[in-house]
Short mmCIF file of C-alpha atoms in Angstrom, two decimals:
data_model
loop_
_atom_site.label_atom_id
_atom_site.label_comp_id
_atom_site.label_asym_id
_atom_site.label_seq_id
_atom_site.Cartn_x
_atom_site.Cartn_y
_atom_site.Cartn_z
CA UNK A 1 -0.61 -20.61 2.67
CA UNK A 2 -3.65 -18.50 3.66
CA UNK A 3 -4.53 -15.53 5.09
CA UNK A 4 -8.62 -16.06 4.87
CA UNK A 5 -10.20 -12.97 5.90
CA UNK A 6 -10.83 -10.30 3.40
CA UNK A 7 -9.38 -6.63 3.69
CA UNK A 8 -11.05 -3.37 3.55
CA UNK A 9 -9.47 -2.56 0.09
CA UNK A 10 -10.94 -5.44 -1.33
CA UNK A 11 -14.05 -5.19 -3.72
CA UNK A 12 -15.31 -8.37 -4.66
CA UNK A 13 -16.08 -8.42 -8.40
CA UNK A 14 -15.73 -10.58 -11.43
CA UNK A 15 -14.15 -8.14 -14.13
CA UNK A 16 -11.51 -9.12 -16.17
CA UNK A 17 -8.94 -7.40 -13.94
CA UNK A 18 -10.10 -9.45 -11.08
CA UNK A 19 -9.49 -12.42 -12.86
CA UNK A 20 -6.00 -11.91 -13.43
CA UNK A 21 -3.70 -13.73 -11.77
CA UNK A 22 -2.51 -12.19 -8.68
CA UNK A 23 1.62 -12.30 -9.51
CA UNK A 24 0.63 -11.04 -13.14
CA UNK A 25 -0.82 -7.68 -11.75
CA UNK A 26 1.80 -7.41 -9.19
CA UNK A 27 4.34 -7.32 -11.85
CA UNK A 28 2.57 -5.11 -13.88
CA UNK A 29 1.92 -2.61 -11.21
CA UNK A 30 5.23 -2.80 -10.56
CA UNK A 31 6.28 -2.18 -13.82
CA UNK A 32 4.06 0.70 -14.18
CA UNK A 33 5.25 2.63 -10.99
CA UNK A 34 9.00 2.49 -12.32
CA UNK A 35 7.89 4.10 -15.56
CA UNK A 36 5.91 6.97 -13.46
CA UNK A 37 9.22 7.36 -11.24
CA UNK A 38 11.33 8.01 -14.34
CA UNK A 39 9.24 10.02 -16.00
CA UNK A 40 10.10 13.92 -16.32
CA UNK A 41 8.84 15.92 -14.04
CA UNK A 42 8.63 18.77 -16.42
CA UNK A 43 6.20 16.50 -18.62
CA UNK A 44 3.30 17.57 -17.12
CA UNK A 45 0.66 16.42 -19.97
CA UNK A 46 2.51 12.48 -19.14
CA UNK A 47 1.23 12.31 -15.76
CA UNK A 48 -2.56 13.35 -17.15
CA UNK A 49 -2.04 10.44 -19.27
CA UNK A 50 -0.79 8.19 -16.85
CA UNK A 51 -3.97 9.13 -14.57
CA UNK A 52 -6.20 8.55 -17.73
CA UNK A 53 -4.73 5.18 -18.11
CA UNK A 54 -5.66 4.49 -14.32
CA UNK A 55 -8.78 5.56 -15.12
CA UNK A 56 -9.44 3.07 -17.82
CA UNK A 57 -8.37 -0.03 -15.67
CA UNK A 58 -10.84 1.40 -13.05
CA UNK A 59 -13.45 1.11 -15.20
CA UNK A 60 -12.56 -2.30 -16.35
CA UNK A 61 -12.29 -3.17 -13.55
CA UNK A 62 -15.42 -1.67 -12.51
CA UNK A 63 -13.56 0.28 -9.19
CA UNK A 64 -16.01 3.37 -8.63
CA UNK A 65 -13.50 6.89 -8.82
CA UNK A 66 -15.37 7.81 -5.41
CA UNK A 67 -14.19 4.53 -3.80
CA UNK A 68 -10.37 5.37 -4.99
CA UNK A 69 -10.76 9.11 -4.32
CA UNK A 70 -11.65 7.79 -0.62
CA UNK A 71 -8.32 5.63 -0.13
CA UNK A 72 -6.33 8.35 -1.26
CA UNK A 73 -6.39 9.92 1.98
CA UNK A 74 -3.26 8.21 2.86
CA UNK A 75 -1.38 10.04 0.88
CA UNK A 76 -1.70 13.18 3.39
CA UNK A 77 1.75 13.20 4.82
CA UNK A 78 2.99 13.53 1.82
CA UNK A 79 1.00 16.20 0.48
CA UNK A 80 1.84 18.35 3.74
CA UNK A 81 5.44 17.67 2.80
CA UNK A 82 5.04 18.35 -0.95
CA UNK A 83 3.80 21.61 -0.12
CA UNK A 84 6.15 22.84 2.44
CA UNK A 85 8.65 22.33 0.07
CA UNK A 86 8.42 25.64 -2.28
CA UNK A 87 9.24 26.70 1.23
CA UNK A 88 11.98 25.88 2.29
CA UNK A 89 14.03 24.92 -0.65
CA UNK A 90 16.89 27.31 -1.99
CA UNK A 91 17.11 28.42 -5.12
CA UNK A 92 15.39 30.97 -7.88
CA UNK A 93 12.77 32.81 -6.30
CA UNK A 94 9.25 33.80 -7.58
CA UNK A 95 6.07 35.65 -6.06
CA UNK A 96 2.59 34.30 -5.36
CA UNK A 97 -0.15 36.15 -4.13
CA UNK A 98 2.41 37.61 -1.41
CA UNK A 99 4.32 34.42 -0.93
CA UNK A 100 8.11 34.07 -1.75
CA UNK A 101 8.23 30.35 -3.19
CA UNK A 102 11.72 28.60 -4.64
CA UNK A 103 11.38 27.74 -8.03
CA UNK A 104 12.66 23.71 -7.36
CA UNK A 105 10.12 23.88 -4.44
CA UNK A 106 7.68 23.92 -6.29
CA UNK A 107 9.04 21.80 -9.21
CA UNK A 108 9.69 19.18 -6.45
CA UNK A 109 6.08 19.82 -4.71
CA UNK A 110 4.73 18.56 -8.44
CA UNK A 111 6.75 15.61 -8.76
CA UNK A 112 6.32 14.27 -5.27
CA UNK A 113 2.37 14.69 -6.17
CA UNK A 114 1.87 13.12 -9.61
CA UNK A 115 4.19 10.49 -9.26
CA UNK A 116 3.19 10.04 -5.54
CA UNK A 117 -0.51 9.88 -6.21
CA UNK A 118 -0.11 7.84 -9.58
CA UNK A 119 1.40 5.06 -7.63
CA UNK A 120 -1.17 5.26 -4.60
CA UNK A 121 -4.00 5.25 -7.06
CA UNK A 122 -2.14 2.04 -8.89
CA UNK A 123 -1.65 0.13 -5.19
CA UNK A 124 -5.47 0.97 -4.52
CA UNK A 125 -6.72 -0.64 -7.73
CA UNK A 126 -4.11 -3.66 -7.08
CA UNK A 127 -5.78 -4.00 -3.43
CA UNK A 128 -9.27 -3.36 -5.02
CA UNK A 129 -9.01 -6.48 -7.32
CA UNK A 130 -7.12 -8.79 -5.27
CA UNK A 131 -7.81 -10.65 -2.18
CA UNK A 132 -4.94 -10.50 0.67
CA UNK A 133 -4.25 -14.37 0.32
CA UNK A 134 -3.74 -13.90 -3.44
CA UNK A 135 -1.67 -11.04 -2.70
CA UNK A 136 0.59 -13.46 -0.75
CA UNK A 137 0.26 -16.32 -3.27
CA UNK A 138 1.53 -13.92 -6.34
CA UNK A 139 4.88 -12.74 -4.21
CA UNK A 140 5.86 -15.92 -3.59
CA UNK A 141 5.26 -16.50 -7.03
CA UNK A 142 7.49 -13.94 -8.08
CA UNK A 143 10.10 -15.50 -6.04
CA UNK A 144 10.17 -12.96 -3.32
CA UNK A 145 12.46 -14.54 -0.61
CA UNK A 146 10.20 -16.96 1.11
CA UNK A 147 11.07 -15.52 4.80
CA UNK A 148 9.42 -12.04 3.70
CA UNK A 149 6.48 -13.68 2.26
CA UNK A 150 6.00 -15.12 5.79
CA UNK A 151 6.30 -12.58 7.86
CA UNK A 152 4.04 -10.27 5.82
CA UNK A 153 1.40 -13.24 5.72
CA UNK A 154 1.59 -13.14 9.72
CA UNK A 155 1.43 -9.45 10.03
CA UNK A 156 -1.71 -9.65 7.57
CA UNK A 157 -3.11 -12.38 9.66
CA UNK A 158 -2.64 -11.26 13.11
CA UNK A 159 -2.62 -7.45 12.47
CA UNK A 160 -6.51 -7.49 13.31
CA UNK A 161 -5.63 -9.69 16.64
CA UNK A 162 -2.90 -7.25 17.94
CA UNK A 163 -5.35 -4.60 16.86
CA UNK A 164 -8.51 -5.74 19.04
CA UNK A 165 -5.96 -6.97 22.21
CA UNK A 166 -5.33 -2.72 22.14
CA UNK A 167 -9.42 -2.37 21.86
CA UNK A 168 -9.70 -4.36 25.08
CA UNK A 169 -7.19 -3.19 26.69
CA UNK A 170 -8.28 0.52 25.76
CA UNK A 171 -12.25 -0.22 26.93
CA UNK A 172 -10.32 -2.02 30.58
CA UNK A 173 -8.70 1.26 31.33
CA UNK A 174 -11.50 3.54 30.63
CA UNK A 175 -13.73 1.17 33.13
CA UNK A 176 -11.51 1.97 35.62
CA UNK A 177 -11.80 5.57 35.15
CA UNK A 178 -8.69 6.40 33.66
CA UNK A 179 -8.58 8.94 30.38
CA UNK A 180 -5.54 10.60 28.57
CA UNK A 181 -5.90 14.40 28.70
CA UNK A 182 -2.30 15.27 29.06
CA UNK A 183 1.88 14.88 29.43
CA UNK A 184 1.49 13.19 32.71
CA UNK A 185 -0.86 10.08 31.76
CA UNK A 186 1.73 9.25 29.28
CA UNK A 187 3.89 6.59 31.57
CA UNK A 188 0.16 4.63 31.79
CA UNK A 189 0.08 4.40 28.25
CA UNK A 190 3.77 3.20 28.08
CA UNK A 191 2.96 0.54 30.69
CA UNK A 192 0.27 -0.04 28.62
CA UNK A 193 2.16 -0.45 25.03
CA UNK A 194 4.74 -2.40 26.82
CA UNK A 195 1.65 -4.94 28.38
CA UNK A 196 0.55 -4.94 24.79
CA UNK A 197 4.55 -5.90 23.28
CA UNK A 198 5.03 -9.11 26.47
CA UNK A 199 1.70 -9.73 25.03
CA UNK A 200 1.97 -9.83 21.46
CA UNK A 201 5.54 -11.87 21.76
CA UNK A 202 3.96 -14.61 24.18
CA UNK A 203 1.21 -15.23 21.51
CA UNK A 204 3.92 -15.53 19.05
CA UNK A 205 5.70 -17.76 20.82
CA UNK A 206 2.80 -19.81 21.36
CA UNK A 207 1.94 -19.87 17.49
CA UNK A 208 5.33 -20.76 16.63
CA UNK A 209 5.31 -23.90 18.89
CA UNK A 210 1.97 -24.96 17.71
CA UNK A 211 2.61 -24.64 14.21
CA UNK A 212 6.69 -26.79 15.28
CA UNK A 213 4.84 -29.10 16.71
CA UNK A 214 2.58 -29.60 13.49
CA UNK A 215 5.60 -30.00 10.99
CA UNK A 216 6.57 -26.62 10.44
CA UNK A 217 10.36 -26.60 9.36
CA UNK A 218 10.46 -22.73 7.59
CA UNK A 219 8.30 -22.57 5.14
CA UNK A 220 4.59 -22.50 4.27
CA UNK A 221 2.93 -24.99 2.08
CA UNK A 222 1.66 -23.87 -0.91
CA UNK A 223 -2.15 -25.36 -1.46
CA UNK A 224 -2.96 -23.79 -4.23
CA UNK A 225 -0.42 -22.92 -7.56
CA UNK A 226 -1.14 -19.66 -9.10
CA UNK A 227 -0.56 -20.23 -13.31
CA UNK A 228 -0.56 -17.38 -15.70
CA UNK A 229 -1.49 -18.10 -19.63
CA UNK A 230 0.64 -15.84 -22.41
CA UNK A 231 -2.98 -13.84 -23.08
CA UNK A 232 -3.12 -12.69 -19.47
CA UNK A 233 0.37 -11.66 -19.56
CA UNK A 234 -0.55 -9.47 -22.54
CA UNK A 235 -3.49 -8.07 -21.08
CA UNK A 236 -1.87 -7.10 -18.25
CA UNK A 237 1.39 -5.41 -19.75
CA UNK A 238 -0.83 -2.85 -21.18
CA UNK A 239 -1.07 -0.73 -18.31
CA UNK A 240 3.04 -0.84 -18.17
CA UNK A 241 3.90 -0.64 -21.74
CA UNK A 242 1.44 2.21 -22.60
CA UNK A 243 2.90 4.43 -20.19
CA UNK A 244 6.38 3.40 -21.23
CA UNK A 245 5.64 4.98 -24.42
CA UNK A 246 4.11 8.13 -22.98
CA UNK A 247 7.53 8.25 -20.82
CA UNK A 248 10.20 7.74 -23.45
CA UNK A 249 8.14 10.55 -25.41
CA UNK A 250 7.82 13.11 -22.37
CA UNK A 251 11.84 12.39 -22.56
CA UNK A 252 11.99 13.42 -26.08
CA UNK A 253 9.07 16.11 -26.76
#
């Protein structure tokens, strides 16, 4: 199984974190966003924790903050949501500078935050420290069913294809002339998404017969076996297990 080419995420390195097996760090990630989920909301001090514990790994892992700060953009939608939400949700009232905002609104706008941002901060460190191909090699180590595992190594492998067949379509339109400034150059860019879809399934049709034709029969073969020893396993259920003791306490404090 491969998926060669390296992703934007990535950072090359050779910390200790980037030596970890790639199914080991999954898990533990994993394991660590469940614990961040369930955590009380009203625990506010836990999620400080939680971020100093992310910290910690990036520096281990020697991630610079600016270079995680940066891929946190994607979280945008969310925070537009988050804070809409003291809006529009019923309930106990209270006044800010003006404003009438609900109580749970805002409650809610915190815990879609933290726990949102905690686990885009953990999926940028995970992406930060491990190559795309490894990525692939640790789910199906995990025992992800095998079908997913493919179709998410094709969608990592031909993503950047589909991607430049829009570029050149894109740069072919505007030769001609043709720009979108408005409602009525929108059937053009159909057409042009639906040139794009015949497209994309005839080249998938065309990979799917070349790969038949070279002893493909459902799955991919696995070239290189991913091992994990005990001490790695430790090391990397330290991210998990210290914030499953910073959870059970914001339950109990």
């Amino acid at each position: 199984m491969g998926a060669g080419h390296a992703h934007k995420l990535y950072r090359r390195g050779d910390s200790p974190v980037h030596a970890l097996p790639p199914h080991v760090k999954l898990a533990a990630v994993f394991a660590f966003v469940v614990v961040v989920v369930c955590t009380a909301r009203e625990a506010v001090w836990a999620f400080g924790l939680y971020a100093l514990l992310l910290a910690g790994v990036a520096a281990w892992a020697r991630v610079p903050a600016g270079f995680v700060l940066r891929r946190l953009v994607i979280e945008i939608p969310f925070v537009a949501f988050a804070f809409l939400m003291p809006f529009v949700v019923p309930g106990e009232r209270v006044e800010f500078l003006g404003l009438s905002l609900s109580v749970q609104g805002l409650w809610g706008a915190w815990n879609v935050l933290a726990k949102g941002t905690l686990g885009v901060a953990a999926s940028v460190l995970l992406a930060a420290t491990t190559e795309l191909r490894s990525l692939l090699l640790g789910l199906q180590r995990l025992r992800l069913p095998p079908l997913l595992v493919q179709i998410a190594s094709f969608m990592l492998r031909y993503g950047d294809v589909i991607s430049d067949e829009m570029r050149r379509m894109s740069i072919a339109r505007r030769s001609r002339g043709f720009e979108a400034k408005g409602v009525r150059h929108w059937g053009v860019l159909a057409k042009s998404a639906g040139a794009l879809f015949i497209r994309s399934y005839e080249r998938g049709e065309r990979v799917h017969l070349a790969m038949v034709s070279r002893g493909y029969a459902g799955s991919m073969p696995v070239i290189d076996e991913v091992t994990a020893s005990r001490a790695q396993w430790v090391r990397a259920a330290a991210l998990p297990l210290a914030a499953l003791v910073i959870c059970l306490l914001g339950w109990t404090l």
